Amino acid sequence: MEALVGLIGNVGFPIAVSIYLLVRIESKLEKLTNSINQLSSVINNIPRL
């Protein structure tokens, strides 16, 4: 928590919020990428008529 307060004091609130959001979104983007890759594999395995 002290690191967050120091970050806000040194670089400003908007940058601190941006970094926080990027860290939070990173795991969700990784899950989304995995889901898209799985969907692509499933679509490629569907028999064609």
mmCIF file with all atom_site columns, N, CA and C in Angstrom, residues 19-35:
data_model
loop_
_atom_site.group_PDB
_atom_site.id
_atom_site.type_symbol
_atom_site.label_atom_id
_atom_site.label_alt_id
_atom_site.label_comp_id
_atom_site.label_asym_id
_atom_site.label_entity_id
_atom_site.label_seq_id
_atom_site.pdbx_PDB_ins_code
_atom_site.Cartn_x
_atom_site.Cartn_y
_atom_site.Cartn_z
_atom_site.occupancy
_atom_site.B_iso_or_equiv
_atom_site.pdbx_formal_charge
_atom_site.auth_seq_id
_atom_site.auth_comp_id
_atom_site.auth_asym_id
_atom_site.auth_atom_id
_atom_site.pdbx_PDB_model_num
ATOM 1  N N  . ILE A 1 19 ? -1.875  2.380   -14.596 1.00 0.00 ? 19 ILE A N  1
ATOM 2  C CA . ILE A 1 19 ? -1.074  1.194   -14.287 1.00 0.00 ? 19 ILE A CA 1
ATOM 3  C C  . ILE A 1 19 ? -1.912  0.167   -13.545 1.00 0.00 ? 19 ILE A C  1
ATOM 4  N N  . TYR A 1 20 ? -2.706  0.609   -12.592 1.00 0.00 ? 20 TYR A N  1
ATOM 5  C CA . TYR A 1 20 ? -3.567  -0.306  -11.846 1.00 0.00 ? 20 TYR A CA 1
ATOM 6  C C  . TYR A 1 20 ? -4.533  -1.037  -12.782 1.00 0.00 ? 20 TYR A C  1
ATOM 7  N N  . LEU A 1 21 ? -5.160  -0.292  -13.687 1.00 0.00 ? 21 LEU A N  1
ATOM 8  C CA . LEU A 1 21 ? -6.116  -0.904  -14.607 1.00 0.00 ? 21 LEU A CA 1
ATOM 9  C C  . LEU A 1 21 ? -5.429  -1.857  -15.573 1.00 0.00 ? 21 LEU A C  1
ATOM 10 N N  . LEU A 1 22 ? -4.251  -1.511  -16.058 1.00 0.00 ? 22 LEU A N  1
ATOM 11 C CA . LEU A 1 22 ? -3.521  -2.406  -16.955 1.00 0.00 ? 22 LEU A CA 1
ATOM 12 C C  . LEU A 1 22 ? -3.166  -3.718  -16.269 1.00 0.00 ? 22 LEU A C  1
ATOM 13 N N  . VAL A 1 23 ? -2.776  -3.652  -15.018 1.00 0.00 ? 23 VAL A N  1
ATOM 14 C CA . VAL A 1 23 ? -2.444  -4.868  -14.272 1.00 0.00 ? 23 VAL A CA 1
ATOM 15 C C  . VAL A 1 23 ? -3.687  -5.728  -14.073 1.00 0.00 ? 23 VAL A C  1
ATOM 16 N N  . ARG A 1 24 ? -4.803  -5.100  -13.757 1.00 0.00 ? 24 ARG A N  1
ATOM 17 C CA . ARG A 1 24 ? -6.047  -5.850  -13.535 1.00 0.00 ? 24 ARG A CA 1
ATOM 18 C C  . ARG A 1 24 ? -6.567  -6.480  -14.827 1.00 0.00 ? 24 ARG A C  1
ATOM 19 N N  . ILE A 1 25 ? -6.443  -5.777  -15.937 1.00 0.00 ? 25 ILE A N  1
ATOM 20 C CA . ILE A 1 25 ? -6.993  -6.243  -17.211 1.00 0.00 ? 25 ILE A CA 1
ATOM 21 C C  . ILE A 1 25 ? -6.113  -7.317  -17.840 1.00 0.00 ? 25 ILE A C  1
ATOM 22 N N  . GLU A 1 26 ? -4.827  -7.342  -17.490 1.00 0.00 ? 26 GLU A N  1
ATOM 23 C CA . GLU A 1 26 ? -3.898  -8.271  -18.123 1.00 0.00 ? 26 GLU A CA 1
ATOM 24 C C  . GLU A 1 26 ? -4.359  -9.727  -17.997 1.00 0.00 ? 26 GLU A C  1
ATOM 25 N N  . SER A 1 27 ? -4.778  -10.149 -16.830 1.00 0.00 ? 27 SER A N  1
ATOM 26 C CA . SER A 1 27 ? -5.206  -11.540 -16.651 1.00 0.00 ? 27 SER A CA 1
ATOM 27 C C  . SER A 1 27 ? -6.477  -11.831 -17.455 1.00 0.00 ? 27 SER A C  1
ATOM 28 N N  . LYS A 1 28 ? -7.353  -10.860 -17.538 1.00 0.00 ? 28 LYS A N  1
ATOM 29 C CA . LYS A 1 28 ? -8.585  -11.052 -18.306 1.00 0.00 ? 28 LYS A CA 1
ATOM 30 C C  . LYS A 1 28 ? -8.283  -11.156 -19.799 1.00 0.00 ? 28 LYS A C  1
ATOM 31 N N  . LEU A 1 29 ? -7.325  -10.384 -20.280 1.00 0.00 ? 29 LEU A N  1
ATOM 32 C CA . LEU A 1 29 ? -6.933  -10.467 -21.685 1.00 0.00 ? 29 LEU A CA 1
ATOM 33 C C  . LEU A 1 29 ? -6.305  -11.822 -21.995 1.00 0.00 ? 29 LEU A C  1
ATOM 34 N N  . GLU A 1 30 ? -5.542  -12.350 -21.055 1.00 0.00 ? 30 GLU A N  1
ATOM 35 C CA . GLU A 1 30 ? -4.929  -13.668 -21.248 1.00 0.00 ? 30 GLU A CA 1
ATOM 36 C C  . GLU A 1 30 ? -6.004  -14.755 -21.336 1.00 0.00 ? 30 GLU A C  1
ATOM 37 N N  . LYS A 1 31 ? -7.001  -14.686 -20.474 1.00 0.00 ? 31 LYS A N  1
ATOM 38 C CA . LYS A 1 31 ? -8.103  -15.646 -20.528 1.00 0.00 ? 31 LYS A CA 1
ATOM 39 C C  . LYS A 1 31 ? -8.878  -15.520 -21.839 1.00 0.00 ? 31 LYS A C  1
ATOM 40 N N  . LEU A 1 32 ? -9.106  -14.303 -22.282 1.00 0.00 ? 32 LEU A N  1
ATOM 41 C CA . LEU A 1 32 ? -9.816  -14.075 -23.536 1.00 0.00 ? 32 LEU A CA 1
ATOM 42 C C  . LEU A 1 32 ? -9.026  -14.630 -24.718 1.00 0.00 ? 32 LEU A C  1
ATOM 43 N N  . THR A 1 33 ? -7.714  -14.448 -24.717 1.00 0.00 ? 33 THR A N  1
ATOM 44 C CA . THR A 1 33 ? -6.869  -14.983 -25.779 1.00 0.00 ? 33 THR A CA 1
ATOM 45 C C  . THR A 1 33 ? -6.945  -16.500 -25.811 1.00 0.00 ? 33 THR A C  1
ATOM 46 N N  . ASN A 1 34 ? -6.892  -17.128 -24.644 1.00 0.00 ? 34 ASN A N  1
ATOM 47 C CA . ASN A 1 34 ? -6.998  -18.591 -24.578 1.00 0.00 ? 34 ASN A CA 1
ATOM 48 C C  . ASN A 1 34 ? -8.349  -19.070 -25.098 1.00 0.00 ? 34 ASN A C  1
ATOM 49 N N  . SER A 1 35 ? -9.403  -18.369 -24.749 1.00 0.00 ? 35 SER A N  1
ATOM 50 C CA . SER A 1 35 ? -10.740 -18.749 -25.214 1.00 0.00 ? 35 SER A CA 1
ATOM 51 C C  . SER A 1 35 ? -10.857 -18.624 -26.731 1.00 0.00 ? 35 SER A C  1
#
